Amino acid sequence: MGRPRTPLIDRDRIAAVALDLVDEQGDFSAPRIAGRLGVRTASLYHHVDGRDGIVELVRDRVASAIDGTALACEASEWEPAMARWARSYRAAFAAHPRAIPLLMASPIRAPEVLAQYERAVGLLLDAGFAPGDVLTVLTALEDLVLGSALELAAPPTMWAPSDSSDTPRLAEALAAAPASLADAAFELALGACLGRFRELLER
Amino acid sequence: MGRPRTPLIDRDRIAAVALDLVDEQGDFSAPRIAGRLGVRTASLYHHVDGRDGIVELVRDRVASAIDGTALACEASEWEPAMARWARSYRAAFAAHPRAIPLLMASPIRAPEVLAQYERAVGLLLDAGFAPGDVLTVLTALEDLVLGSALELAAPPTMWAPSDSSDTPRLAEALAAAPASLADAAFELALGACLGRFRELLER
DNA sequence: ACCTGAACACCGTTCAAGT
DNA sequence: ACCTGAACACCGTTCAAGT
């Protein structure tokens, strides 16, 4: 066959198909991506740096939904800005729950997300946070976002255990729990963290 | 060769070797486990329910280090009890950082951990938390523990980016950050959550 | 019950050959 | 530059045969 006049595939379409496969089947493989693109497996390697490279592309694709515009605001507005950013960050993962285990293994490297961190740091510094507190605050928030996203992929421990006779109090709490437990927990922890951050600032 | 008089391997040794391999190399495979045990790959399948079954054994093995004894206390002591439990939970994962990506994909099913959740729920109910709040509180804490553990495996976003000239404020914050950022962030968020839980209780 | 050899389907990756 | 066929090493899993 040889080289086509115009390339048959590109990185973008590889990433899109990989994410589709993950959404549908929980994983992807080079042969299945190639199959959907009507191309041979080996062709992928002309566009992409191996399987890990595809994972990176998928990660960046998912992360592209994070809304960094909330961070462009007055320093006095740092609190709602961080709240909106955190919610958007979590929502980006929530949109692809089956991708989460795949993506959690390593950090987001997309330059746009890096730029968002730079802006977040600047916002917190301008708001008056001590330089030594800024990354602690940001990391705490990120822990919360990622942990909460993880929960969307793997409903956490054993809500609804097979036999609740050994766990009567768990059953009692479960019956009274809010319908969207994951969301409620995230909002509770987010509010808690933001409140504590404010205290840190006012001290 | 046929069946040996006494079994050559068992689930426990399979799990132990799998965890060793993960600690050393970041992953395991059936052939490598078998190799270390001096046995053929196919033998493993007489003891274990496929690769997923081995992952599950590893998960339970890591989780066995979680200290549930903190939860056996007076209801009035719920706050330090939850703090100790959360720290121990996180430390159990921290002891095997390379296992974290493997284990995060699905929840812990070990009966001992389930029993810990039952006790935690009982403790919070006895302390006076509204039944509808108890799982929200527990889930928030779990989000924090897991998100923070994840950070130990995958130092999160881009601390120390290759070129910090685009991110001067990030560099500034990084220079002032505490040595153990992950720990500081966890403690900050943990304190924030516990404080908020107390408010919930007193309302 | 438990180990083995052989087999199968699948995967990631490389590379020379072709245009 | 980019697609292909062929090849390689590796993996998960099954199963009949052996004790």
Short mmCIF file of C-alpha atoms (C1' of nucleotides) in Angstrom, two decimals:
data_model
loop_
_atom_site.label_atom_id
_atom_site.label_comp_id
_atom_site.label_asym_id
_atom_site.label_seq_id
_atom_site.Cartn_x
_atom_site.Cartn_y
_atom_site.Cartn_z
CA MET A 1 0.00 0.00 0.00
CA GLY A 2 2.66 2.54 0.91
CA ARG A 3 2.22 6.11 1.99
CA PRO A 4 -1.14 7.69 1.19
CA ARG A 5 -1.29 11.14 -0.38
CA THR A 6 -2.96 12.50 2.70
CA PRO A 7 -2.43 10.90 6.11
CA LEU A 8 -5.23 8.50 7.02
CA ILE A 9 -5.14 9.23 10.74
CA ASP A 10 -3.83 11.80 13.21
CA ARG A 11 -3.25 12.17 16.92
CA ASP A 12 -6.57 13.81 17.50
CA ARG A 13 -8.60 11.03 15.98
CA ILE A 14 -6.56 8.43 17.80
CA ALA A 15 -7.25 10.18 21.09
CA ALA A 16 -10.94 10.56 20.34
CA VAL A 17 -11.37 6.91 19.49
CA ALA A 18 -9.37 5.83 22.53
CA LEU A 19 -11.61 7.88 24.79
CA ASP A 20 -14.70 6.49 23.08
CA LEU A 21 -13.46 2.98 23.70
CA VAL A 22 -12.73 3.73 27.34
CA ASP A 23 -16.17 5.25 27.81
CA GLU A 24 -17.81 2.24 26.21
CA GLN A 25 -15.65 -0.64 27.34
CA GLY A 26 -13.52 0.64 30.17
CA ASP A 27 -10.25 0.27 28.30
CA PHE A 28 -8.61 0.62 24.91
CA SER A 29 -5.99 -1.24 22.96
CA ALA A 30 -3.96 -0.36 19.93
CA PRO A 31 -5.61 -2.99 17.71
CA ARG A 32 -9.10 -1.84 18.65
CA ILE A 33 -8.27 1.80 17.99
CA ALA A 34 -6.74 0.88 14.65
CA GLY A 35 -9.77 -1.23 13.78
CA ARG A 36 -12.15 1.67 14.30
CA LEU A 37 -9.95 3.93 12.24
CA GLY A 38 -9.78 1.42 9.40
CA VAL A 39 -6.04 1.13 9.63
CA ARG A 40 -3.45 -1.44 10.75
CA THR A 41 -2.19 -1.47 14.32
CA ALA A 42 1.36 -0.59 13.37
CA SER A 43 0.20 2.64 11.75
CA LEU A 44 -0.62 4.14 15.12
CA TYR A 45 3.04 4.16 16.06
CA HIS A 46 3.78 6.72 13.37
CA HIS A 47 1.63 9.24 15.22
CA VAL A 48 1.82 8.42 18.87
CA ASP A 49 4.43 7.55 21.46
CA GLY A 50 3.21 4.07 22.32
CA ARG A 51 0.39 3.16 24.63
CA ASP A 52 1.54 5.58 27.30
CA GLY A 53 1.44 8.36 24.76
CA ILE A 54 -2.17 7.55 23.98
CA VAL A 55 -3.04 7.61 27.67
CA GLU A 56 -1.49 11.07 27.83
CA LEU A 57 -3.56 12.25 24.90
CA VAL A 58 -6.70 10.94 26.56
CA ARG A 59 -5.76 12.62 29.82
CA ASP A 60 -5.26 15.95 28.11
CA ARG A 61 -8.52 15.51 26.24
CA VAL A 62 -10.44 14.92 29.46
CA ALA A 63 -8.63 17.77 31.19
CA SER A 64 -9.47 20.17 28.40
CA ALA A 65 -12.97 20.42 29.86
CA ILE A 66 -11.64 22.02 33.02
CA ASP A 67 -12.82 25.61 33.07
CA GLY A 68 -9.96 27.90 34.01
CA THR A 69 -11.85 31.12 33.32
CA ALA A 70 -13.15 31.18 36.87
CA LEU A 71 -9.61 31.98 37.95
CA ALA A 72 -9.49 35.24 36.03
CA CYS A 73 -11.06 37.44 38.69
CA GLU A 74 -10.38 39.97 41.40
CA ALA A 75 -8.22 38.72 44.24
CA SER A 76 -11.05 39.40 46.67
CA GLU A 77 -13.11 36.85 44.77
CA TRP A 78 -10.64 34.02 45.34
CA GLU A 79 -13.10 31.89 47.27
CA PRO A 80 -15.93 31.50 44.76
CA ALA A 81 -13.29 31.28 42.04
CA MET A 82 -11.57 28.32 43.67
CA ALA A 83 -14.95 26.70 44.29
CA ARG A 84 -15.94 26.98 40.67
CA TRP A 85 -12.59 25.77 39.47
CA ALA A 86 -12.70 22.74 41.78
CA ARG A 87 -16.22 21.85 40.69
CA SER A 88 -15.29 22.14 37.05
CA TYR A 89 -12.16 20.06 37.62
CA ARG A 90 -14.21 17.31 39.22
CA ALA A 91 -16.90 17.52 36.56
CA ALA A 92 -14.33 17.01 33.83
CA PHE A 93 -13.45 13.62 35.31
CA ALA A 94 -17.04 12.83 36.16
CA ALA A 95 -17.87 13.09 32.46
CA HIS A 96 -15.65 10.04 31.84
CA PRO A 97 -15.85 7.90 34.96
CA ARG A 98 -14.44 4.80 33.33
CA ALA A 99 -11.37 6.75 32.28
CA ILE A 100 -10.54 7.71 35.83
CA PRO A 101 -8.54 4.61 36.83
CA LEU A 102 -6.55 5.00 33.64
CA LEU A 103 -5.80 8.66 34.19
CA MET A 104 -5.18 8.75 37.91
CA ALA A 105 -1.85 6.97 37.67
CA SER A 106 -0.01 10.08 36.61
CA PRO A 107 -0.50 13.83 36.70
CA ILE A 108 -1.99 16.07 34.06
CA ARG A 109 0.73 17.62 31.94
CA ALA A 110 -1.33 19.65 29.53
CA PRO A 111 0.10 23.15 29.28
CA GLU A 112 -3.35 24.71 29.61
CA VAL A 113 -3.82 23.05 32.98
CA LEU A 114 -0.34 24.14 34.01
CA ALA A 115 -1.35 27.68 33.10
CA GLN A 116 -4.43 27.30 35.26
CA TYR A 117 -2.25 26.35 38.22
CA GLU A 118 -0.09 29.38 37.62
CA ARG A 119 -3.18 31.55 37.66
CA ALA A 120 -4.54 29.85 40.76
CA VAL A 121 -1.26 30.41 42.57
CA GLY A 122 -1.25 34.05 41.50
CA LEU A 123 -4.81 34.53 42.67
CA LEU A 124 -4.07 33.11 46.10
CA LEU A 125 -0.89 35.15 46.47
CA ASP A 126 -2.73 38.32 45.46
CA ALA A 127 -5.49 37.50 47.90
CA GLY A 128 -2.91 37.62 50.64
CA PHE A 129 -2.14 34.01 51.37
CA ALA A 130 1.32 33.40 52.80
CA PRO A 131 3.57 32.04 50.04
CA GLY A 132 4.26 28.98 52.19
CA ASP A 133 0.55 28.21 52.39
CA VAL A 134 -0.38 28.52 48.74
CA LEU A 135 0.66 25.11 47.48
CA THR A 136 -0.61 23.43 50.62
CA VAL A 137 -4.01 24.96 49.95
CA LEU A 138 -3.95 24.03 46.28
CA THR A 139 -2.80 20.49 46.96
CA ALA A 140 -5.49 19.98 49.58
CA LEU A 141 -8.06 21.09 47.05
CA GLU A 142 -6.62 18.80 44.40
CA ASP A 143 -6.64 15.84 46.79
CA LEU A 144 -10.28 16.46 47.37
CA VAL A 145 -11.10 16.77 43.68
CA LEU A 146 -9.24 13.61 42.73
CA GLY A 147 -10.47 11.54 45.65
CA SER A 148 -13.99 12.59 44.92
CA ALA A 149 -13.59 11.85 41.23
CA LEU A 150 -12.28 8.41 42.07
CA GLU A 151 -15.46 7.76 43.93
CA LEU A 152 -17.45 8.41 40.79
CA ALA A 153 -15.58 5.58 39.10
CA ALA A 154 -15.58 3.15 42.00
CA PRO A 155 -18.46 3.66 44.40
CA PRO A 156 -16.26 3.51 47.35
CA THR A 157 -16.34 0.95 50.01
CA MET A 158 -19.34 -1.15 50.53
CA TRP A 159 -22.44 0.84 50.41
CA ALA A 160 -25.10 -1.80 50.09
CA PRO A 161 -23.11 -4.81 51.27
CA SER A 162 -24.52 -8.11 50.15
CA ASP A 163 -25.56 -9.08 53.65
CA SER A 164 -26.45 -6.14 55.85
CA SER A 165 -27.29 -8.26 58.90
CA ASP A 166 -23.71 -7.84 60.10
CA THR A 167 -23.82 -4.13 59.52
CA PRO A 168 -27.10 -2.83 60.93
CA ARG A 169 -25.87 0.67 61.65
CA LEU A 170 -24.38 1.00 58.19
CA ALA A 171 -27.76 -0.03 56.82
CA GLU A 172 -29.43 2.58 59.00
CA ALA A 173 -27.10 5.31 57.79
CA LEU A 174 -27.50 4.18 54.21
CA ALA A 175 -31.27 4.42 54.38
CA ALA A 176 -30.99 8.03 55.54
CA ALA A 177 -28.16 9.06 53.21
CA PRO A 178 -28.73 11.68 50.52
CA ALA A 179 -29.52 10.42 47.04
CA SER A 180 -26.34 11.82 45.60
CA LEU A 181 -23.92 10.84 48.30
CA ALA A 182 -20.83 11.52 46.20
CA ASP A 183 -21.93 15.06 45.41
CA ALA A 184 -22.97 15.77 49.00
CA ALA A 185 -19.63 14.54 50.33
CA PHE A 186 -17.70 16.64 47.84
CA GLU A 187 -19.63 19.78 48.65
CA LEU A 188 -19.27 19.18 52.37
CA ALA A 189 -15.51 18.75 52.13
CA LEU A 190 -15.17 21.62 49.67
CA GLY A 191 -17.02 23.97 51.99
CA ALA A 192 -14.94 22.76 54.91
CA CYS A 193 -11.68 23.36 53.08
CA LEU A 194 -12.63 26.79 51.77
CA GLY A 195 -13.70 27.82 55.27
CA ARG A 196 -10.42 26.70 56.68
CA PHE A 197 -8.51 28.50 53.94
CA ARG A 198 -10.33 31.69 54.89
CA GLU A 199 -9.24 31.26 58.49
CA LEU A 200 -5.70 30.78 57.32
CA LEU A 201 -5.91 34.04 55.42
CA GLU A 202 -7.43 36.01 58.27
CA ARG A 203 -4.86 34.88 60.78
CA MET B 1 4.73 -34.23 37.51
CA GLY B 2 1.17 -34.46 38.82
CA ARG B 3 -0.16 -33.39 42.17
CA PRO B 4 2.39 -32.92 44.92
CA ARG B 5 1.80 -34.44 48.36
CA THR B 6 1.59 -31.01 49.85
CA PRO B 7 0.53 -27.98 47.79
CA LEU B 8 3.49 -26.02 46.49
CA ILE B 9 1.80 -22.63 46.72
CA ASP B 10 -1.18 -20.94 48.34
CA ARG B 11 -3.16 -17.71 48.05
CA ASP B 12 -1.16 -16.01 50.73
CA ARG B 13 2.18 -16.54 49.06
CA ILE B 14 0.76 -15.53 45.70
CA ALA B 15 -0.51 -12.28 47.21
CA ALA B 16 2.77 -11.62 48.99
CA VAL B 17 4.83 -12.10 45.84
CA ALA B 18 2.42 -10.01 43.80
CA LEU B 19 2.74 -7.14 46.25
CA ASP B 20 6.53 -7.50 46.28
CA LEU B 21 6.57 -7.28 42.51
CA VAL B 22 4.35 -4.21 42.53
CA ASP B 23 6.54 -2.53 45.15
CA GLU B 24 9.66 -3.29 43.12
CA GLN B 25 8.49 -2.94 39.54
CA GLY B 26 5.16 -1.17 39.65
CA ASP B 27 3.19 -4.12 38.33
CA PHE B 28 2.88 -7.89 38.45
CA SER B 29 2.06 -10.60 35.96
CA ALA B 30 1.09 -14.20 36.39
CA PRO B 31 4.28 -15.54 34.79
CA ARG B 32 6.49 -13.41 37.02
CA ILE B 33 4.67 -14.46 40.16
CA ALA B 34 4.91 -18.10 39.14
CA GLY B 35 8.59 -17.70 38.37
CA ARG B 36 9.35 -16.43 41.84
CA LEU B 37 7.37 -19.24 43.39
CA GLY B 38 9.19 -21.83 41.29
CA VAL B 39 6.04 -23.01 39.63
CA ARG B 40 4.37 -22.84 36.20
CA THR B 41 2.03 -20.02 35.33
CA ALA B 42 -0.99 -22.27 34.97
CA SER B 43 -0.64 -23.46 38.57
CA LEU B 44 -1.72 -20.09 39.87
CA TYR B 45 -5.17 -20.59 38.45
CA HIS B 46 -5.81 -23.45 40.86
CA HIS B 47 -5.61 -21.03 43.77
CA VAL B 48 -6.78 -17.69 42.54
CA ASP B 49 -9.61 -16.24 40.50
CA GLY B 50 -7.59 -14.86 37.62
CA ARG B 51 -5.65 -11.63 37.56
CA ASP B 52 -8.51 -9.68 39.09
CA GLY B 53 -8.55 -12.10 41.99
CA ILE B 54 -4.88 -11.42 42.62
CA VAL B 55 -5.47 -7.68 42.57
CA GLU B 56 -8.17 -8.21 45.12
CA LEU B 57 -5.81 -10.21 47.36
CA VAL B 58 -3.24 -7.45 47.11
CA ARG B 59 -5.84 -4.85 47.96
CA ASP B 60 -6.89 -6.74 51.06
CA ARG B 61 -3.28 -7.23 52.05
CA VAL B 62 -2.57 -3.51 51.83
CA ALA B 63 -5.82 -2.69 53.63
CA SER B 64 -4.99 -5.06 56.47
CA ALA B 65 -2.62 -2.41 57.80
CA ILE B 66 -5.49 -0.03 58.44
CA ASP B 67 -5.87 0.32 62.19
CA GLY B 68 -9.50 0.03 63.17
CA THR B 69 -8.86 -0.02 66.90
CA ALA B 70 -9.03 3.75 67.05
CA LEU B 71 -12.75 3.39 66.39
CA ALA B 72 -13.38 1.45 69.60
CA CYS B 73 -13.83 4.40 71.90
CA GLU B 74 -16.34 6.56 73.70
CA ALA B 75 -18.73 8.43 71.45
CA SER B 76 -17.44 11.71 72.85
CA GLU B 77 -14.04 10.83 71.42
CA TRP B 78 -15.29 10.54 67.84
CA GLU B 79 -13.10 13.33 66.56
CA PRO B 80 -9.62 12.07 67.49
CA ALA B 81 -10.82 8.58 66.64
CA MET B 82 -11.75 9.57 63.09
CA ALA B 83 -8.51 11.47 62.76
CA ARG B 84 -6.43 8.47 63.77
CA TRP B 85 -8.42 6.15 61.55
CA ALA B 86 -8.04 8.44 58.55
CA ARG B 87 -4.30 8.78 59.11
CA SER B 88 -3.88 5.06 59.43
CA TYR B 89 -5.98 4.49 56.30
CA ARG B 90 -3.78 6.86 54.35
CA ALA B 91 -0.59 5.38 55.79
CA ALA B 92 -1.62 1.90 54.69
CA PHE B 93 -1.64 3.09 51.08
CA ALA B 94 1.42 5.24 51.56
CA ALA B 95 3.37 2.13 52.50
CA HIS B 96 2.85 0.84 48.95
CA PRO B 97 2.70 3.86 46.69
CA ARG B 98 3.26 1.93 43.48
CA ALA B 99 0.27 -0.25 44.29
CA ILE B 100 -2.07 2.69 44.48
CA PRO B 101 -2.97 2.98 40.79
CA LEU B 102 -3.69 -0.74 40.77
CA LEU B 103 -5.91 -0.64 43.83
CA MET B 104 -7.80 2.57 43.27
CA ALA B 105 -9.90 1.16 40.47
CA SER B 106 -12.26 -0.65 42.79
CA PRO B 107 -13.27 -0.51 46.44
CA ILE B 108 -11.90 -2.48 49.33
CA ARG B 109 -14.01 -5.54 50.02
CA ALA B 110 -12.14 -7.06 52.92
CA PRO B 111 -14.61 -7.97 55.67
CA GLU B 112 -12.37 -6.43 58.32
CA VAL B 113 -12.56 -3.07 56.58
CA LEU B 114 -16.30 -3.44 56.21
CA ALA B 115 -16.45 -4.05 59.96
CA GLN B 116 -14.45 -0.86 60.49
CA TYR B 117 -17.00 1.09 58.50
CA GLU B 118 -19.79 -0.39 60.58
CA ARG B 119 -17.97 0.73 63.71
CA ALA B 120 -17.28 4.17 62.29
CA VAL B 121 -20.95 4.59 61.41
CA GLY B 122 -21.95 3.45 64.92
CA LEU B 123 -19.51 5.85 66.50
CA LEU B 124 -20.84 8.80 64.56
CA LEU B 125 -24.46 7.89 65.25
CA ASP B 126 -23.72 7.52 68.95
CA ALA B 127 -21.92 10.83 68.93
CA GLY B 128 -25.16 12.40 67.82
CA PHE B 129 -24.73 12.94 64.09
CA ALA B 130 -27.95 12.98 62.12
CA PRO B 131 -28.36 9.62 60.33
CA GLY B 132 -28.59 11.46 57.04
CA ASP B 133 -25.21 13.08 57.65
CA VAL B 134 -23.21 10.05 58.67
CA LEU B 135 -22.36 8.62 55.27
CA THR B 136 -21.78 12.06 53.85
CA VAL B 137 -19.22 12.65 56.56
CA LEU B 138 -17.59 9.27 56.06
CA THR B 139 -17.49 9.60 52.31
CA ALA B 140 -15.95 13.06 52.53
CA LEU B 141 -13.25 11.63 54.75
CA GLU B 142 -12.67 8.74 52.38
CA ASP B 143 -12.42 11.08 49.40
CA LEU B 144 -9.74 12.96 51.23
CA VAL B 145 -7.84 9.83 52.22
CA LEU B 146 -7.89 8.37 48.72
CA GLY B 147 -7.11 11.62 46.94
CA SER B 148 -4.24 12.23 49.25
CA ALA B 149 -2.97 8.68 48.84
CA LEU B 150 -3.11 9.11 45.10
CA GLU B 151 -0.81 12.05 45.44
CA LEU B 152 1.78 9.84 47.09
CA ALA B 153 1.83 7.68 43.98
CA ALA B 154 1.68 10.45 41.43
CA PRO B 155 3.10 13.73 42.67
CA PRO B 156 0.21 15.66 41.40
CA THR B 157 0.31 18.25 38.76
CA MET B 158 3.46 19.94 37.87
CA TRP B 159 5.42 20.93 40.86
CA ALA B 160 8.78 21.70 39.40
CA PRO B 161 7.77 22.15 35.76
CA SER B 162 10.62 21.76 33.32
CA ASP B 163 10.61 25.43 32.43
CA SER B 164 9.47 27.68 35.24
CA SER B 165 9.90 30.88 33.24
CA ASP B 166 6.23 30.67 32.19
CA THR B 167 5.15 30.05 35.74
CA PRO B 168 6.95 32.54 37.98
CA ARG B 169 4.33 32.61 40.69
CA LEU B 170 4.19 28.84 40.85
CA ALA B 171 7.95 28.86 41.26
CA GLU B 172 7.62 31.43 44.04
CA ALA B 173 5.03 29.34 45.87
CA LEU B 174 7.10 26.21 45.34
CA ALA B 175 10.16 27.78 46.92
CA ALA B 176 8.14 28.61 50.03
CA ALA B 177 6.20 25.35 50.23
CA PRO B 178 6.68 22.97 53.14
CA ALA B 179 9.07 20.09 52.64
CA SER B 180 6.34 17.51 52.92
CA LEU B 181 3.66 19.14 50.88
CA ALA B 182 1.54 16.01 50.61
CA ASP B 183 1.42 15.57 54.37
CA ALA B 184 0.76 19.24 55.01
CA ALA B 185 -2.11 19.28 52.52
CA PHE B 186 -3.65 16.16 54.03
CA GLU B 187 -3.47 17.53 57.55
CA LEU B 188 -4.90 20.85 56.46
CA ALA B 189 -7.86 19.24 54.74
CA LEU B 190 -8.35 16.72 57.53
CA GLY B 191 -8.48 19.45 60.13
CA ALA B 192 -10.85 21.44 57.94
CA CYS B 193 -13.21 18.49 57.53
CA LEU B 194 -13.20 17.52 61.18
CA GLY B 195 -13.92 21.10 62.16
CA ARG B 196 -16.84 21.23 59.77
CA PHE B 197 -18.14 17.91 61.03
CA ARG B 198 -18.13 19.35 64.54
CA GLU B 199 -20.20 22.30 63.36
CA LEU B 200 -22.61 19.88 61.75
CA LEU B 201 -22.97 18.08 65.05
CA GLU B 202 -23.46 21.21 67.12
CA ARG B 203 -26.16 22.59 64.88
"C1'" DA C 1 -6.94 -31.61 44.67
"C1'" DC C 2 -3.07 -29.58 42.34
"C1'" DC C 3 0.95 -29.35 38.97
"C1'" DT C 4 2.21 -29.47 34.11
"C1'" DG C 5 2.70 -28.81 28.96
"C1'" DA C 6 0.39 -27.26 25.24
"C1'" DA C 7 -2.62 -24.35 23.18
"C1'" DC C 8 -5.32 -20.02 22.05
"C1'" DA C 9 -6.46 -15.30 21.72
"C1'" DC C 10 -4.80 -11.03 22.61
"C1'" DC C 11 -1.55 -7.32 23.34
"C1'" DG C 12 2.52 -3.81 22.69
"C1'" DT C 13 6.22 -2.79 19.76
"C1'" DT C 14 9.67 -2.83 15.98
"C1'" DC C 15 11.17 -2.80 11.37
"C1'" DA C 16 12.05 -3.45 6.58
"C1'" DA C 17 9.54 -2.76 2.41
"C1'" DG C 18 6.69 -0.03 -0.23
"C1'" DT C 19 4.88 4.53 -2.04
"C1'" DA D 1 6.41 10.94 5.76
"C1'" DC D 2 3.21 7.24 6.56
"C1'" DC D 3 0.94 2.62 5.68
"C1'" DT D 4 1.64 -2.35 5.65
"C1'" DG D 5 2.85 -7.32 6.68
"C1'" DA D 6 5.60 -9.92 9.33
"C1'" DA D 7 7.82 -10.82 13.35
"C1'" DC D 8 8.89 -10.97 18.46
"C1'" DA D 9 8.22 -11.06 23.28
"C1'" DC D 10 4.87 -10.99 26.52
"C1'" DC D 11 0.43 -11.68 28.68
"C1'" DG D 12 -4.13 -13.97 30.54
"C1'" DT D 13 -6.62 -18.12 30.48
"C1'" DT D 14 -8.16 -22.90 29.60
"C1'" DC D 15 -7.79 -27.73 29.59
"C1'" DA D 16 -6.58 -32.47 29.21
"C1'" DA D 17 -3.20 -35.43 31.23
"C1'" DG D 18 -0.84 -36.92 35.09
"C1'" DT D 19 -0.40 -38.07 40.16
#
